[in-house]
Coordinates of C-alpha atoms in Angstrom, one line a residue:
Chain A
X131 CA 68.6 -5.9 67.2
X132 CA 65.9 -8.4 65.7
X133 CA 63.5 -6.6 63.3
X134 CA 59.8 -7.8 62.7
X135 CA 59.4 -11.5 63.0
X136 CA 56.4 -13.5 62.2
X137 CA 55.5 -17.1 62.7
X138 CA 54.7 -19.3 61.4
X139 CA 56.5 -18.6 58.3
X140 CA 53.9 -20.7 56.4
X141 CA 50.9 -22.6 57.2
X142 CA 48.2 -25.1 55.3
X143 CA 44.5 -25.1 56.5
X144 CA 41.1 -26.4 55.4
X145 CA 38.4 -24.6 54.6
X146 CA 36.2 -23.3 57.8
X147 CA 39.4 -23.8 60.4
X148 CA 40.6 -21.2 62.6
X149 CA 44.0 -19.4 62.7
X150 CA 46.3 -17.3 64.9
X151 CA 49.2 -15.6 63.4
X152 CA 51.7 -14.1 65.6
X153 CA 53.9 -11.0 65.3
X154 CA 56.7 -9.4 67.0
X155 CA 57.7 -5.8 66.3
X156 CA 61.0 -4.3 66.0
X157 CA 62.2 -2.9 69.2
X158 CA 61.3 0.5 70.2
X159 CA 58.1 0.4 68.1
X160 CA 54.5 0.4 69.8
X161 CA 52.2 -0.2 66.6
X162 CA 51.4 -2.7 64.4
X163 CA 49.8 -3.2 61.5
X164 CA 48.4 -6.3 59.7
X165 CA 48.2 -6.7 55.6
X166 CA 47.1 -9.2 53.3
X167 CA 49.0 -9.6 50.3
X168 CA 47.4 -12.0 47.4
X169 CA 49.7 -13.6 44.7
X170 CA 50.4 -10.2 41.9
X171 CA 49.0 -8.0 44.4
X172 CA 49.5 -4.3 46.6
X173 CA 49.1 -5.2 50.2
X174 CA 45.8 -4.7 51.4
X175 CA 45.6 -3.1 55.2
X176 CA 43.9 -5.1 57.7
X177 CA 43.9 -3.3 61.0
X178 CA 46.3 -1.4 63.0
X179 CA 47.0 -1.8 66.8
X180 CA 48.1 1.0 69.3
X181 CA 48.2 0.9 72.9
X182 CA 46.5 -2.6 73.0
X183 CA 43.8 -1.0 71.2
X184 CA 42.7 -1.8 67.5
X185 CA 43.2 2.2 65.7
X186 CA 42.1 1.9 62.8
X187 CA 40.2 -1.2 60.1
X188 CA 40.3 -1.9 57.0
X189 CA 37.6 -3.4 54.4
X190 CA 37.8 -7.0 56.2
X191 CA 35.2 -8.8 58.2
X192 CA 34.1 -9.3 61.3
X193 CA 36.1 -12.9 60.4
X194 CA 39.5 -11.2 61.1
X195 CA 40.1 -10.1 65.1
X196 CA 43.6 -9.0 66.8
X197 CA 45.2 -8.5 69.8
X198 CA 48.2 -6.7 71.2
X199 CA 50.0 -7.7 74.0
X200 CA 51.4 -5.2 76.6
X201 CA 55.2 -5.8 75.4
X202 CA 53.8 -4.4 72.1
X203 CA 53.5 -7.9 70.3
X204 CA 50.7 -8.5 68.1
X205 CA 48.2 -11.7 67.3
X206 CA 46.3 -12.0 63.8
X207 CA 43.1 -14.3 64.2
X208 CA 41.0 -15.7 61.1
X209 CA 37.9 -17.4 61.4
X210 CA 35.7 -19.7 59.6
X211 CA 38.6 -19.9 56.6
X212 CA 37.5 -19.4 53.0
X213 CA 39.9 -20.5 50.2
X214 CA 40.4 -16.9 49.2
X215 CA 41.7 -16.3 52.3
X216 CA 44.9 -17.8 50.9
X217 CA 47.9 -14.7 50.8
X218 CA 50.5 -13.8 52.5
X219 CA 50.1 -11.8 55.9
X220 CA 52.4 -9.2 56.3
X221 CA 52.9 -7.4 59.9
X222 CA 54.5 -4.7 59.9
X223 CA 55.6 -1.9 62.8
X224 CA 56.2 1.3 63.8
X225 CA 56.6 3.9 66.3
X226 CA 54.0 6.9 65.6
X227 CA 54.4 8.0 62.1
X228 CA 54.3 5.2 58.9
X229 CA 57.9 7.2 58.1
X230 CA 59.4 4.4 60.2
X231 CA 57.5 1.4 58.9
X232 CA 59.0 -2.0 59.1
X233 CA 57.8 -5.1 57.7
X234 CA 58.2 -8.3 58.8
X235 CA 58.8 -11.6 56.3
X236 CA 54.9 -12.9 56.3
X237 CA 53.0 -15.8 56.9
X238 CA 52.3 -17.5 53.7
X239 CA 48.9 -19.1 54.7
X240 CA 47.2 -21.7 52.3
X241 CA 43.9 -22.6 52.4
X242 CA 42.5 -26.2 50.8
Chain B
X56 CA 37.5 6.5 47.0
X57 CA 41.0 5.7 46.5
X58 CA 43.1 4.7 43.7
X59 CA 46.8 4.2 42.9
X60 CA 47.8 3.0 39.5
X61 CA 51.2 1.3 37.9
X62 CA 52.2 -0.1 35.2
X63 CA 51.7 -4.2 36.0
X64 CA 55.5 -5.1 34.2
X65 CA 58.4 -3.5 32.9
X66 CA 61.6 -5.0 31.7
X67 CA 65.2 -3.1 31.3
X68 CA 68.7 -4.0 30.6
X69 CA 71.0 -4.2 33.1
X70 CA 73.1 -1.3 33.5
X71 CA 70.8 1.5 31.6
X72 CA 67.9 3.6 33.7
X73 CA 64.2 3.1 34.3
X74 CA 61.3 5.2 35.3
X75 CA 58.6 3.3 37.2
X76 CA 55.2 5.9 37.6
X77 CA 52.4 5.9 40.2
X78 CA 49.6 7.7 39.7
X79 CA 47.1 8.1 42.7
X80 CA 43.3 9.5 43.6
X81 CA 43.1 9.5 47.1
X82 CA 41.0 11.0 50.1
X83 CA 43.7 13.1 51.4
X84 CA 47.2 12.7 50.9
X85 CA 50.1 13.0 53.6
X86 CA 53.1 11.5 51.6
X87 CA 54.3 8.8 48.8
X88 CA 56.3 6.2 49.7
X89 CA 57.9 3.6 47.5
X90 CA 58.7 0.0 48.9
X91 CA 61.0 -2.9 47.5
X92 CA 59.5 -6.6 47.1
X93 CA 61.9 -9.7 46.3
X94 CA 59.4 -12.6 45.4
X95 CA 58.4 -14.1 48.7
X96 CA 59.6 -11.4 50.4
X97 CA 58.9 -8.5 52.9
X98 CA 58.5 -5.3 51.4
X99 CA 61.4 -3.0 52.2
X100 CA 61.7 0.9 52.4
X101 CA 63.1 3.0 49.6
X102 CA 61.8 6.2 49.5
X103 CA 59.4 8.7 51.1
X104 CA 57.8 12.0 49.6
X105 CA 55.4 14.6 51.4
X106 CA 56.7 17.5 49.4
X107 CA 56.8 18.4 45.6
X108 CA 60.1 17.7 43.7
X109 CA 62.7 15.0 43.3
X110 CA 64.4 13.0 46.5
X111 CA 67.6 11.3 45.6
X112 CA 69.3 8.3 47.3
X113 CA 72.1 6.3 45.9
X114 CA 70.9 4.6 42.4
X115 CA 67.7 5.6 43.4
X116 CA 65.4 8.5 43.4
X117 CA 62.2 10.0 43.6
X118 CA 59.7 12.2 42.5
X119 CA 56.3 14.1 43.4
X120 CA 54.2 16.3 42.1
X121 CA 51.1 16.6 44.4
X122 CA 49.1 18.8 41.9
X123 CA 49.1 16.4 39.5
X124 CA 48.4 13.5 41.5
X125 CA 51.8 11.5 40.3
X126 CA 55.3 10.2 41.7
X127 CA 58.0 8.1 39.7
X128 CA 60.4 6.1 41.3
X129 CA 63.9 6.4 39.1
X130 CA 66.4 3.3 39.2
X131 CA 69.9 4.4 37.9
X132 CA 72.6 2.0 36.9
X133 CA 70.3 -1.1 36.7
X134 CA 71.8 -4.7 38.3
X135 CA 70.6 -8.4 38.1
X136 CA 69.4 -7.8 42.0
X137 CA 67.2 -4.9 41.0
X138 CA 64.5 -7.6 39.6
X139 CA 61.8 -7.3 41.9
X140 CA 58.5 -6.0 42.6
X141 CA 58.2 -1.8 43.4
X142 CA 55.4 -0.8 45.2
X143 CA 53.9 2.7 45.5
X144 CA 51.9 3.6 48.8
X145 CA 50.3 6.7 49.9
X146 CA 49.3 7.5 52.8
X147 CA 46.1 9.0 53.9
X148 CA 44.2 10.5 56.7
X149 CA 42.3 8.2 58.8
X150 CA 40.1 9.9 61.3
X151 CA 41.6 12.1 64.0
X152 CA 45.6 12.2 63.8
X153 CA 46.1 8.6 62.4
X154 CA 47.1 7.9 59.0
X155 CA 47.1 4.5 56.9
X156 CA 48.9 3.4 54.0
X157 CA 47.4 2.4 50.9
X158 CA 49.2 0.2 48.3
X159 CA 49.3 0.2 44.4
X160 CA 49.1 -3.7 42.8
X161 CA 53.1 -3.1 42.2
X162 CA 55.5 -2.8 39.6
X163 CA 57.2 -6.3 38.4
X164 CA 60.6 -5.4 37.2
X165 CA 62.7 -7.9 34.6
X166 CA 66.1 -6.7 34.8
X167 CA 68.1 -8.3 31.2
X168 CA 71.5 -9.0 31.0

Protein backbone atom coordinates (compact mmCIF):
# COMPACT_ATOMS: atom_id res chain seq x y z
CA UNK A 1 0.00 0.00 0.00
CA UNK A 2 1.77 3.36 -1.34
CA UNK A 3 1.45 6.16 1.26
CA UNK A 4 1.38 9.98 0.27
CA UNK A 5 3.32 10.73 -2.79
CA UNK A 6 4.21 14.03 -4.22
CA UNK A 7 5.78 15.19 -7.43
CA UNK A 8 7.79 16.69 -8.37
CA UNK A 9 10.16 15.89 -5.69
CA UNK A 10 11.85 19.21 -6.40
CA UNK A 11 11.50 22.06 -8.76
CA UNK A 12 13.44 25.50 -9.79
CA UNK A 13 11.42 28.52 -11.02
CA UNK A 14 11.88 32.25 -11.74
CA UNK A 15 10.28 34.85 -10.16
CA UNK A 16 6.51 35.64 -11.51
CA UNK A 17 6.10 31.80 -13.12
CA UNK A 18 3.36 29.64 -12.32
CA UNK A 19 3.33 26.17 -10.60
CA UNK A 20 1.26 23.03 -10.04
CA UNK A 21 2.23 20.58 -7.45
CA UNK A 22 0.58 17.35 -7.41
CA UNK A 23 -0.47 15.01 -4.51
CA UNK A 24 -1.68 11.65 -3.97
CA UNK A 25 -3.11 10.45 -0.64
CA UNK A 26 -2.65 7.29 1.05
CA UNK A 27 -5.44 4.89 0.24
CA UNK A 28 -8.55 4.99 2.20
CA UNK A 29 -8.08 8.66 3.01
CA UNK A 30 -10.54 11.52 1.47
CA UNK A 31 -8.67 14.75 2.79
CA UNK A 32 -5.81 16.56 2.14
CA UNK A 33 -4.08 19.10 3.38
CA UNK A 34 -1.28 21.46 1.93
CA UNK A 35 1.69 23.02 4.18
CA UNK A 36 4.53 25.16 3.58
CA UNK A 37 7.52 24.48 5.39
CA UNK A 38 10.53 27.27 5.11
CA UNK A 39 14.23 26.23 5.95
CA UNK A 40 14.32 26.08 10.37
CA UNK A 41 10.67 26.31 10.25
CA UNK A 42 6.94 24.64 11.79
CA UNK A 43 4.85 23.85 8.80
CA UNK A 44 2.59 26.47 8.06
CA UNK A 45 -1.19 25.17 6.85
CA UNK A 46 -2.21 26.19 3.55
CA UNK A 47 -5.63 24.77 2.80
CA UNK A 48 -7.43 21.64 3.34
CA UNK A 49 -9.60 19.79 0.77
CA UNK A 50 -12.73 17.53 1.43
CA UNK A 51 -15.16 16.28 -0.91
CA UNK A 52 -13.64 18.24 -3.87
CA UNK A 53 -14.32 21.17 -1.78
CA UNK A 54 -11.53 23.53 -0.24
CA UNK A 55 -12.60 23.16 4.07
CA UNK A 56 -10.76 25.24 5.51
CA UNK A 57 -7.61 28.30 4.59
CA UNK A 58 -4.92 29.41 6.01
CA UNK A 59 -3.13 32.97 6.09
CA UNK A 60 -2.01 32.58 2.29
CA UNK A 61 -3.18 34.59 -0.74
CA UNK A 62 -5.43 34.61 -3.14
CA UNK A 63 -1.91 33.52 -5.12
CA UNK A 64 -2.26 29.88 -3.77
CA UNK A 65 -5.53 27.80 -5.42
CA UNK A 66 -6.24 23.90 -5.18
CA UNK A 67 -8.16 21.29 -6.52
CA UNK A 68 -9.21 17.81 -5.63
CA UNK A 69 -9.93 15.30 -7.93
CA UNK A 70 -12.84 12.73 -7.45
CA UNK A 71 -10.31 9.72 -6.69
CA UNK A 72 -9.41 11.94 -3.72
CA UNK A 73 -6.05 13.32 -5.33
CA UNK A 74 -5.01 16.74 -4.73
CA UNK A 75 -3.35 19.76 -6.98
CA UNK A 76 -1.31 22.71 -5.32
CA UNK A 77 -1.22 25.84 -7.73
CA UNK A 78 1.03 29.01 -7.10
CA UNK A 79 0.87 32.06 -9.04
CA UNK A 80 2.89 35.00 -9.90
CA UNK A 81 6.03 33.34 -7.83
CA UNK A 82 7.88 35.51 -5.27
CA UNK A 83 11.35 34.43 -4.08
CA UNK A 84 9.94 33.80 -0.62
CA UNK A 85 7.87 31.45 -1.94
CA UNK A 86 10.83 29.18 -1.83
CA UNK A 87 10.00 26.03 1.04
CA UNK A 88 9.13 22.85 0.97
CA UNK A 89 5.40 21.84 0.28
CA UNK A 90 4.28 19.25 2.30
CA UNK A 91 0.75 17.31 1.44
CA UNK A 92 -0.36 15.49 3.80
CA UNK A 93 -3.79 13.16 4.24
CA UNK A 94 -6.28 11.82 6.16
CA UNK A 95 -9.55 10.27 6.64
CA UNK A 96 -11.85 12.58 9.04
CA UNK A 97 -9.93 13.24 12.20
CA UNK A 98 -5.99 14.74 12.03
CA UNK A 99 -5.36 11.40 14.47
CA UNK A 100 -4.68 9.67 11.19
CA UNK A 101 -2.47 12.29 9.44
CA UNK A 102 0.02 11.17 6.97
CA UNK A 103 2.55 13.22 5.28
CA UNK A 104 3.95 12.86 2.17
CA UNK A 105 7.93 13.60 1.28
CA UNK A 106 7.37 17.39 -0.20
CA UNK A 107 8.18 19.32 -3.03
CA UNK A 108 11.25 21.23 -2.40
CA UNK A 109 10.36 24.29 -4.69
CA UNK A 110 13.14 27.06 -5.40
CA UNK A 111 12.47 30.14 -6.56
CA UNK A 112 15.43 32.49 -8.50
CA UNK B 1 -4.14 34.24 18.36
CA UNK B 2 -2.15 31.28 18.49
CA UNK B 3 1.18 30.39 19.75
CA UNK B 4 3.28 27.28 20.33
CA UNK B 5 6.76 27.65 21.64
CA UNK B 6 10.17 25.24 21.77
CA UNK B 7 13.22 25.43 22.52
CA UNK B 8 15.09 26.10 18.88
CA UNK B 9 18.19 23.35 19.77
CA UNK B 10 19.09 20.84 22.16
CA UNK B 11 21.98 18.44 22.18
CA UNK B 12 22.29 15.00 24.29
CA UNK B 13 24.52 12.08 24.48
CA UNK B 14 23.67 9.07 23.05
CA UNK B 15 22.32 6.63 25.23
CA UNK B 16 21.04 9.12 28.33
CA UNK B 17 17.28 10.83 28.23
CA UNK B 18 15.94 14.13 26.99
CA UNK B 19 12.98 16.22 27.66
CA UNK B 20 11.95 18.32 24.69
CA UNK B 21 8.81 20.99 26.03
CA UNK B 22 6.05 22.75 24.03
CA UNK B 23 4.28 25.32 25.40
CA UNK B 24 1.12 26.53 23.51
CA UNK B 25 -1.69 29.65 23.50
CA UNK B 26 -4.20 28.63 21.26
CA UNK B 27 -7.97 29.37 20.37
CA UNK B 28 -9.24 26.16 21.43
CA UNK B 29 -7.49 23.12 21.93
CA UNK B 30 -8.56 19.43 20.73
CA UNK B 31 -5.21 17.51 21.27
CA UNK B 32 -1.14 17.70 21.06
CA UNK B 33 0.59 15.86 18.79
CA UNK B 34 4.27 15.46 18.40
CA UNK B 35 5.80 14.66 14.82
CA UNK B 36 9.38 13.36 13.70
CA UNK B 37 11.47 15.39 10.95
CA UNK B 38 14.80 13.87 9.44
CA UNK B 39 16.39 16.80 7.37
CA UNK B 40 14.65 16.81 4.04
CA UNK B 41 12.20 14.79 5.17
CA UNK B 42 8.36 14.27 5.77
CA UNK B 43 7.31 14.71 9.14
CA UNK B 44 6.26 11.39 10.78
CA UNK B 45 3.77 10.58 13.65
CA UNK B 46 4.99 9.95 17.22
CA UNK B 47 2.54 10.80 19.58
CA UNK B 48 -0.97 12.15 20.18
CA UNK B 49 -2.52 13.82 23.49
CA UNK B 50 -6.26 15.05 24.10
CA UNK B 51 -6.22 14.20 27.71
CA UNK B 52 -4.07 15.26 30.73
CA UNK B 53 -1.19 12.86 31.82
CA UNK B 54 1.67 10.91 30.31
CA UNK B 55 1.26 8.57 26.99
CA UNK B 56 4.06 6.07 26.63
CA UNK B 57 5.29 4.26 23.50
CA UNK B 58 8.49 2.47 23.21
CA UNK B 59 11.65 4.99 23.92
CA UNK B 60 9.25 7.49 23.70
CA UNK B 61 6.59 9.24 25.69
CA UNK B 62 4.39 11.94 26.24
CA UNK B 63 2.96 14.43 28.39
CA UNK B 64 0.02 16.98 28.79
CA UNK B 65 -1.20 19.18 31.07
CA UNK B 66 -4.04 21.17 29.40
CA UNK B 67 -4.32 23.69 32.46
CA UNK B 68 -1.15 24.77 32.15
CA UNK B 69 -0.99 25.12 28.54
CA UNK B 70 2.24 22.57 28.15
CA UNK B 71 3.26 19.06 26.78
CA UNK B 72 6.92 17.44 26.74
CA UNK B 73 7.93 14.89 24.46
CA UNK B 74 10.44 12.39 26.52
CA UNK B 75 13.15 10.44 24.37
CA UNK B 76 14.54 7.38 26.48
CA UNK B 77 17.69 5.58 25.64
CA UNK B 78 18.98 8.13 23.12
CA UNK B 79 20.66 6.68 19.49
CA UNK B 80 22.69 8.34 16.67
CA UNK B 81 19.17 8.06 14.50
CA UNK B 82 17.31 10.13 17.06
CA UNK B 83 19.07 13.43 15.51
CA UNK B 84 16.30 15.13 13.94
CA UNK B 85 13.85 17.77 14.12
CA UNK B 86 10.57 17.22 16.84
CA UNK B 87 7.77 19.08 16.09
CA UNK B 88 4.84 19.97 18.38
CA UNK B 89 1.32 20.57 16.75
CA UNK B 90 -1.96 21.37 18.26
CA UNK B 91 -4.88 21.20 16.97
CA UNK B 92 -7.65 23.57 17.06
CA UNK B 93 -11.23 24.22 16.20
CA UNK B 94 -11.82 25.55 12.87
CA UNK B 95 -15.42 26.55 12.38
CA UNK B 96 -18.13 24.01 12.51
CA UNK B 97 -16.72 20.31 13.22
CA UNK B 98 -13.33 20.75 11.46
CA UNK B 99 -10.15 21.06 13.09
CA UNK B 100 -6.56 22.28 11.77
CA UNK B 101 -3.24 21.72 13.05
CA UNK B 102 -0.99 24.25 13.99
CA UNK B 103 2.85 23.75 14.13
CA UNK B 104 5.60 25.00 16.67
CA UNK B 105 9.15 26.18 14.59
CA UNK B 106 10.59 22.59 15.94
CA UNK B 107 12.99 21.21 18.10
CA UNK B 108 16.59 20.47 16.45
CA UNK B 109 18.00 17.54 18.27
CA UNK B 110 22.10 16.79 18.23
CA UNK B 111 22.37 13.42 19.40
CA UNK B 112 26.60 12.95 20.72
CA UNK B 113 28.36 9.98 20.74
Amino acid sequence: DAGVTQSPTHLIKTRGQQVTLRCSPKSGHDTVSWYQQALGQGPQFIFQYYEEEERQRGNFPDRFSGHQFPNYSSELNVNALLLGDSALYLCASSSGDYYEQYFGPGTRLTVT
Amino acid sequence: GQNIDQPTEMTATEGAIVQINCTYQTSGFNGLFWYQQHAGEAPTFLSYNVLDGLEEKGRFSSFLSRSKGYSYLLLKELQMKDSASYLCAVKVPWGGATNKLIFGTGTLLAVQP
